Coordinates of C-alpha atoms and ligand atoms in Angstrom, one line a residue:
M1 CA -10.4 142.0 36.1
T2 CA -12.8 139.4 34.8
A3 CA -15.6 137.3 36.4
D4 CA -14.2 134.4 35.8
R5 CA -10.9 135.1 37.0
K6 CA -8.8 132.2 38.7
I7 CA -5.8 132.0 40.8
C8 CA -3.1 130.6 38.9
M9 CA -1.8 127.7 40.5
I10 CA 0.4 126.1 37.7
P11 CA 4.0 125.9 38.2
G12 CA 4.5 129.1 36.7
P13 CA 3.2 131.9 35.7
I14 CA 2.5 132.0 39.2
E15 CA 0.2 135.0 40.9
F16 CA 1.4 138.6 41.1
H17 CA 2.0 141.1 43.9
E18 CA -0.1 144.3 43.7
D19 CA 3.2 146.1 43.7
V20 CA 3.9 144.3 40.7
L21 CA 0.6 145.0 38.6
A22 CA 1.2 148.7 39.7
A23 CA 4.5 148.5 38.3
M24 CA 3.4 146.8 34.8
A25 CA 1.0 149.9 34.6
T26 CA 4.1 152.4 34.7
P27 CA 3.5 155.0 31.7
A28 CA 5.9 155.3 28.4
T29 CA 9.1 155.7 29.6
S30 CA 12.3 155.9 27.8
H31 CA 14.9 153.2 28.7
V32 CA 17.5 155.9 29.1
D33 CA 15.4 157.7 31.2
P34 CA 17.1 159.3 34.4
N35 CA 14.7 157.6 36.4
F36 CA 14.6 154.3 34.8
V37 CA 18.4 154.2 34.8
P38 CA 19.1 153.4 38.9
I39 CA 15.9 151.1 38.6
F40 CA 17.6 148.7 36.2
G41 CA 21.0 149.1 37.9
E42 CA 19.1 148.1 41.0
T43 CA 17.5 145.2 39.3
I44 CA 21.1 143.8 38.2
E45 CA 22.2 144.2 41.9
M46 CA 19.1 142.2 43.6
V47 CA 19.4 139.7 40.9
R48 CA 22.6 139.0 42.2
K49 CA 21.7 139.2 45.7
V50 CA 18.8 136.5 44.9
V51 CA 21.2 133.9 43.9
I52 CA 23.7 135.1 46.8
S53 CA 26.8 136.0 45.3
E54 CA 29.1 139.0 45.5
N55 CA 30.2 139.3 41.9
A56 CA 28.5 136.9 39.4
Q57 CA 27.5 139.0 36.5
P58 CA 23.6 138.9 35.8
F59 CA 22.2 139.4 32.6
I60 CA 18.4 140.5 32.4
V61 CA 17.3 140.7 28.5
S62 CA 13.7 140.4 26.9
G63 CA 12.8 137.0 26.4
S64 CA 11.8 133.8 28.3
G65 CA 13.5 131.2 30.1
T66 CA 14.0 129.4 26.8
L67 CA 16.3 132.5 25.9
G68 CA 18.8 131.6 28.8
W69 CA 19.1 128.2 26.9
D70 CA 20.5 130.1 24.1
M71 CA 22.5 132.1 25.5
M72 CA 24.8 129.2 26.1
V73 CA 25.8 129.5 22.8
N74 CA 28.2 131.9 24.2
L75 CA 30.0 129.4 26.1
I76 CA 30.0 126.3 23.5
E77 CA 32.5 125.9 20.4
Q78 CA 31.6 123.1 17.7
G79 CA 32.1 119.7 19.2
D80 CA 32.1 120.9 23.0
K81 CA 31.6 118.1 25.2
V82 CA 28.6 118.8 27.2
L83 CA 27.0 116.6 30.5
L84 CA 23.1 117.0 30.6
L85 CA 22.0 115.4 34.1
N86 CA 18.4 114.5 32.9
T87 CA 15.0 114.6 35.3
G88 CA 12.5 115.3 32.6
Y89 CA 11.1 117.2 29.8
F90 CA 13.1 120.2 30.2
G91 CA 16.2 118.4 30.6
S92 CA 15.7 116.8 27.4
H93 CA 14.5 119.7 25.5
F94 CA 17.8 122.1 27.2
A95 CA 19.9 118.8 25.5
Q96 CA 18.2 119.8 22.0
C97 CA 18.7 123.4 22.4
L98 CA 22.7 122.6 23.0
E99 CA 23.0 120.5 20.1
T100 CA 21.6 123.3 17.9
Y101 CA 24.6 125.3 18.4
G102 CA 27.5 122.4 17.8
A103 CA 27.6 120.9 21.4
E104 CA 28.4 116.8 21.7
V105 CA 25.4 116.5 24.7
T106 CA 25.9 113.4 26.4
Q107 CA 22.5 112.6 28.6
L108 CA 22.7 110.9 32.5
G109 CA 19.1 110.0 33.0
A110 CA 17.1 108.3 35.8
E111 CA 13.8 106.4 35.9
V112 CA 10.8 108.9 36.1
G113 CA 11.1 110.9 39.6
S114 CA 14.6 110.3 40.5
R115 CA 17.6 111.9 39.6
P116 CA 21.1 110.7 38.8
S117 CA 23.6 109.5 41.3
Q118 CA 26.4 111.4 42.3
E119 CA 28.9 108.4 41.8
A120 CA 27.3 108.3 38.0
I121 CA 28.2 111.6 37.8
K122 CA 31.8 111.3 39.3
E123 CA 32.2 108.3 36.5
A124 CA 31.2 110.4 33.7
C125 CA 33.6 113.8 34.7
S126 CA 36.4 111.3 35.6
K127 CA 36.1 109.6 32.0
T128 CA 35.5 112.8 30.1
Q129 CA 36.6 116.6 29.7
Y130 CA 33.3 118.2 29.7
K131 CA 33.0 121.8 29.0
F132 CA 30.3 122.0 30.9
V133 CA 27.5 119.9 33.0
T134 CA 24.1 121.3 33.4
V135 CA 21.5 120.4 36.0
T136 CA 18.0 121.0 36.2
H137 CA 17.6 122.0 39.3
V138 CA 13.9 121.9 39.4
D139 CA 12.1 120.0 36.2
T140 CA 9.1 121.3 36.3
S141 CA 7.7 118.2 34.4
T142 CA 8.4 116.0 37.2
G143 CA 8.8 118.1 40.4
V144 CA 12.4 116.7 40.9
L145 CA 14.3 119.2 42.9
S146 CA 18.3 118.3 42.4
D147 CA 20.9 118.5 44.5
I148 CA 22.9 121.3 43.1
K149 CA 25.5 121.8 45.7
A150 CA 26.4 118.1 45.4
V151 CA 26.3 118.0 41.6
A152 CA 28.6 121.3 41.9
E153 CA 31.1 119.6 44.6
T154 CA 31.1 116.2 42.6
V155 CA 31.9 117.9 39.1
K156 CA 34.4 119.9 40.6
S157 CA 36.1 117.3 42.8
V158 CA 37.1 115.3 39.3
S159 CA 37.2 118.2 36.9
P160 CA 37.9 121.5 38.2
N161 CA 37.9 123.2 35.3
T162 CA 34.6 122.0 34.1
L163 CA 31.7 124.5 34.5
V164 CA 28.3 124.0 36.0
V165 CA 25.0 125.0 34.9
V166 CA 22.2 125.2 36.4
D167 CA 18.2 125.5 34.8
G168 CA 17.1 127.6 37.7
V169 CA 13.9 128.6 35.8
C170 CA 11.6 126.7 38.2
S171 CA 14.0 127.1 41.4
V172 CA 15.1 131.1 41.4
G173 CA 13.3 132.4 44.3
S174 CA 11.8 129.6 45.9
E175 CA 14.7 127.0 46.4
E176 CA 17.9 128.2 47.9
I177 CA 20.8 128.8 45.5
R178 CA 24.3 129.9 47.1
F179 CA 26.1 130.8 43.9
D180 CA 29.2 131.2 45.1
D181 CA 29.5 129.4 48.1
W182 CA 28.5 126.2 46.0
N183 CA 31.0 127.4 43.3
L184 CA 28.4 127.7 40.5
D185 CA 28.9 129.1 37.0
I186 CA 25.7 129.7 35.4
V187 CA 22.1 129.7 37.0
I188 CA 19.3 130.7 34.4
T189 CA 15.8 131.7 34.7
G190 CA 13.0 133.8 33.8
S191 CA 10.9 135.7 35.4
Q192 CA 7.2 134.3 35.5
K193 CA 8.1 131.6 38.6
G194 CA 9.8 132.2 42.2
L195 CA 10.6 135.7 40.9
G196 CA 6.7 136.6 40.8
V197 CA 6.9 138.6 37.8
P198 CA 4.9 137.9 34.6
P199 CA 6.9 136.1 32.0
G200 CA 8.9 138.0 29.2
L201 CA 12.5 138.3 31.0
S202 CA 15.3 135.9 30.5
I203 CA 17.7 136.2 33.5
V204 CA 21.2 134.7 33.3
V205 CA 23.7 134.5 35.9
A206 CA 27.4 134.1 35.4
S207 CA 30.3 133.4 37.3
Q208 CA 33.5 135.4 36.1
K209 CA 34.9 132.3 35.4
A210 CA 32.3 131.5 32.6
L211 CA 32.8 135.3 31.5
Q212 CA 36.7 134.2 31.0
V213 CA 35.6 130.9 28.9
V214 CA 33.6 133.4 26.7
K215 CA 36.6 135.8 26.5
D216 CA 38.8 132.6 25.3
R217 CA 37.2 131.5 22.6
K218 CA 38.8 130.8 19.3
T219 CA 35.8 131.4 17.1
P220 CA 33.6 134.2 17.5
V221 CA 29.9 133.8 19.3
P222 CA 27.5 132.6 16.6
S223 CA 24.4 134.6 17.5
Y224 CA 23.6 138.0 17.6
Y225 CA 20.9 138.9 20.1
S226 CA 22.1 136.2 22.5
N227 CA 25.6 137.6 22.4
W228 CA 26.9 138.3 25.8
N229 CA 30.0 140.7 24.4
K230 CA 26.7 142.7 23.2
W231 CA 25.4 142.5 26.7
L232 CA 27.8 142.7 28.8
P233 CA 28.9 146.4 28.5
V234 CA 24.8 147.3 28.8
M235 CA 24.5 145.4 31.9
Q236 CA 27.9 146.8 33.5
A237 CA 26.8 150.6 32.1
Y238 CA 23.2 150.1 33.9
E239 CA 25.0 148.9 37.0
A240 CA 26.9 152.2 36.9
R241 CA 24.1 153.9 36.7
K242 CA 24.7 155.1 33.0
P243 CA 22.5 154.7 30.2
S244 CA 23.3 152.3 27.6
Y245 CA 21.7 150.3 24.5
F246 CA 22.1 147.1 22.3
A247 CA 18.5 146.4 22.2
T248 CA 15.6 148.2 23.6
P249 CA 14.6 146.6 27.2
A250 CA 11.4 145.3 28.7
V251 CA 10.9 148.7 30.6
Q252 CA 7.9 148.0 32.5
L253 CA 8.8 143.8 33.3
I254 CA 11.7 145.7 34.9
Y255 CA 9.9 147.8 36.8
A256 CA 8.0 144.9 37.9
L257 CA 10.8 142.7 38.7
H258 CA 12.4 145.8 41.0
A259 CA 9.1 145.7 42.7
S260 CA 9.1 142.1 43.2
L261 CA 12.5 141.6 44.3
T262 CA 12.4 144.8 46.9
K263 CA 9.6 142.7 48.2
V264 CA 11.6 139.6 48.0
L265 CA 14.7 141.0 49.5
S266 CA 12.7 142.9 52.2
Q267 CA 12.8 139.7 54.1
S268 CA 15.3 137.2 55.0
L269 CA 16.5 134.8 51.9
E270 CA 16.7 131.7 54.7
D271 CA 13.0 132.2 55.9
R272 CA 11.7 132.3 52.6
F273 CA 13.1 129.4 51.2
D274 CA 12.2 127.6 54.7
K275 CA 8.5 128.8 54.2
H276 CA 8.6 127.0 50.8
R277 CA 10.0 123.7 52.6
K278 CA 7.2 123.8 55.3
V279 CA 4.7 124.6 52.6
A280 CA 5.5 122.1 50.4
S281 CA 6.0 119.7 52.7
Q282 CA 2.5 120.1 54.3
F283 CA 0.9 119.7 50.8
R284 CA 3.1 116.5 50.1
Q285 CA 1.8 115.5 53.3
T286 CA -1.9 116.0 52.9
V287 CA -2.0 114.3 49.1
K288 CA -0.5 111.5 50.8
E289 CA -2.8 111.2 53.5
W290 CA -5.5 111.2 50.6
G291 CA -4.1 108.0 49.1
L292 CA -2.1 109.9 46.2
K293 CA 1.5 109.7 45.0
Q294 CA 3.8 112.4 43.7
V295 CA 6.2 111.5 40.7
A296 CA 8.9 112.7 42.6
Q297 CA 10.2 109.4 44.7
C298 CA 11.9 110.7 47.7
E299 CA 11.5 113.5 50.4
E300 CA 14.6 115.2 49.5
C301 CA 14.3 115.0 45.9
S302 CA 11.1 117.0 46.1
A303 CA 10.8 120.4 44.8
N304 CA 9.5 122.9 47.4
G305 CA 8.1 125.4 44.9
M306 CA 5.5 122.6 42.7
T307 CA 4.3 119.3 43.0
A308 CA 3.4 117.0 40.3
I309 CA 1.0 113.8 41.5
W310 CA 0.1 111.0 39.8
L311 CA -3.8 110.5 38.9
P312 CA -6.1 107.9 40.7
E313 CA -7.0 105.2 38.9
G314 CA -10.0 106.4 36.8
V315 CA -9.8 110.5 36.7
Q316 CA -8.7 112.0 33.5
V317 CA -6.8 114.9 33.8
G318 CA -8.7 117.2 31.5
K319 CA -11.8 116.9 33.8
L320 CA -9.6 117.6 36.8
V321 CA -8.3 120.3 36.0
G322 CA -11.6 121.7 34.5
G323 CA -13.1 120.7 37.7
L324 CA -10.6 122.8 39.7
A325 CA -10.9 125.8 37.0
E326 CA -14.9 125.9 37.9
K327 CA -13.9 126.5 41.4
G328 CA -12.0 129.3 40.7
V329 CA -8.6 127.5 40.4
Q330 CA -6.1 126.9 37.6
I331 CA -3.6 123.9 37.8
A332 CA -1.6 122.4 34.8
G333 CA -1.8 118.6 33.3
G334 CA 1.3 116.6 32.5
I335 CA 4.0 117.3 30.1
L336 CA 6.1 114.5 30.8
K337 CA 6.5 112.0 27.5
D338 CA 4.7 109.0 27.9
H339 CA 3.1 110.1 30.9
A340 CA 1.4 113.4 30.0
T341 CA -2.1 112.3 30.5
Q342 CA -1.3 110.3 33.9
Y343 CA -0.3 113.2 36.4
F344 CA -1.2 116.5 37.3
R345 CA 0.8 120.0 38.3
I346 CA 0.6 122.3 41.0
G347 CA 2.4 125.5 41.7
H348 CA 3.2 126.4 45.3
M349 CA 5.2 129.5 45.1
G350 CA 6.0 133.6 45.8
I351 CA 3.1 135.2 47.3
S352 CA 0.9 132.2 47.7
V353 CA 3.3 130.6 49.6
M354 CA 4.2 133.8 51.5
E355 CA 1.4 135.4 52.4
D356 CA -0.9 133.2 53.8
E357 CA -3.8 135.6 54.3
R358 CA -4.3 135.2 50.7
Q359 CA -5.3 131.4 51.5
H360 CA -4.3 130.0 48.2
I361 CA -2.8 126.8 49.3
K362 CA -6.5 126.1 51.2
K363 CA -8.1 126.8 48.2
V364 CA -6.1 124.6 45.9
E365 CA -6.3 121.9 48.7
S366 CA -10.2 122.5 48.8
A367 CA -10.7 122.6 45.2
L368 CA -8.4 119.7 44.3
A369 CA -10.5 117.4 46.8
N370 CA -14.0 118.2 45.9
S371 CA -13.1 117.9 42.4
L372 CA -11.3 114.6 43.2
Q373 CA -14.7 113.5 45.0
E374 CA -16.9 114.4 42.2
L375 CA -15.0 112.5 39.8
G376 CA -15.2 109.6 42.0
Y377 CA -12.3 109.4 44.2
K378 CA -13.3 109.2 48.1
G379 CA -10.0 109.2 49.5
A380 CA -9.7 113.4 49.6
S381 CA -11.2 115.1 52.1
A382 CA -10.7 119.2 52.3
Ligands
PLP1 C1 13.0 124.1 34.3 C2 12.7 125.1 32.8 N1 13.3 125.1 32.2 C3 13.2 125.8 31.1 C4 11.7 126.1 30.9 C5 11.4 126.9 30.0 O1 11.2 128.5 29.8 P1 10.2 129.2 29.2 O2 8.8 128.7 29.0 O3 10.0 130.6 30.1 O4 11.0 129.7 28.0 C6 11.2 126.0 31.8 C7 9.8 126.5 31.5 O5 8.5 126.2 32.1 C8 11.5 125.4 33.1 O6 10.4 124.9 33.3

């Protein structure tokens, strides 16, 4: 470890548990090794548990969260209509991805820091038969939390065959998700945020209904690596504790995901979500007491794994990020179009939230308060 190591408090990648780091250091192992096969099988089962589903199908494939967007190519045929609920940068970019594969995307947005209303979603789905609706559970650019339970209820109440696709890249592992109970069809995530594993795994969970839509396609899936017809037999084989091959899995990352999910599932998921809610709400309260305003406009639309905060007047984002870095804390600047230099973002997920003894949140608060003071903002105090 280098001397200038900072705790990584951006909204992903997050801090890794020592067990995860140790798992990354396993010696070279064949992906069909009898020791590895059950690890991969158990990891698939644990992913299903994390989203609270009985029989949804996880796909765990080397790549980043964006590959999960790309995998929506399995659902799209030329001209299919998609409604995309846009709460920030990641919604806009997901739209570009879907359009690449021939979807006709209608975007339903809201003002910065807010989310489309249920009435607007209902109206849109009543007028047009969408193949699927996408919702970014937490848009990492704004820290806006979408109510995916309500979205799915609304969509299915007016259009039962429309699939609900959740971008959970910044929510799985830190926000409550009940895949079966909430009638979700797809949850997309990556390894590096709420799941606490280095970047490199794309994780997508699909309902049996979504898999049927793929089976019923009239045209072939226009992708090779993202094609679920290639990956489904591989996932099913490993889950049945049999080796299989389409493309080489990232063996060490899967060991790492196994280690992390074993820890996550050793406690109740309810407790995990509650702890994230509690820490996030306290953090929001602290910055509010300092006179700062967060980007998300209401308490119920604020993410529990990250917070985006408007900069006080006169404070430059680069200087603030640099000030915290000097104090051993890495935070992130803004990325939202037209506002990138006006705010900053802090991640509070995984072990930084679940293991108080690490004091990560305290370190962030103290480094943030001191840096703000150094930059002339007197409202903050650690
Ligand atoms: C909500 C959301 N969706 C998608 C992505 C893309 O994931 P990745 O950068 O792992 O490709 C991100 C990345 O931060 C994200 O936050």
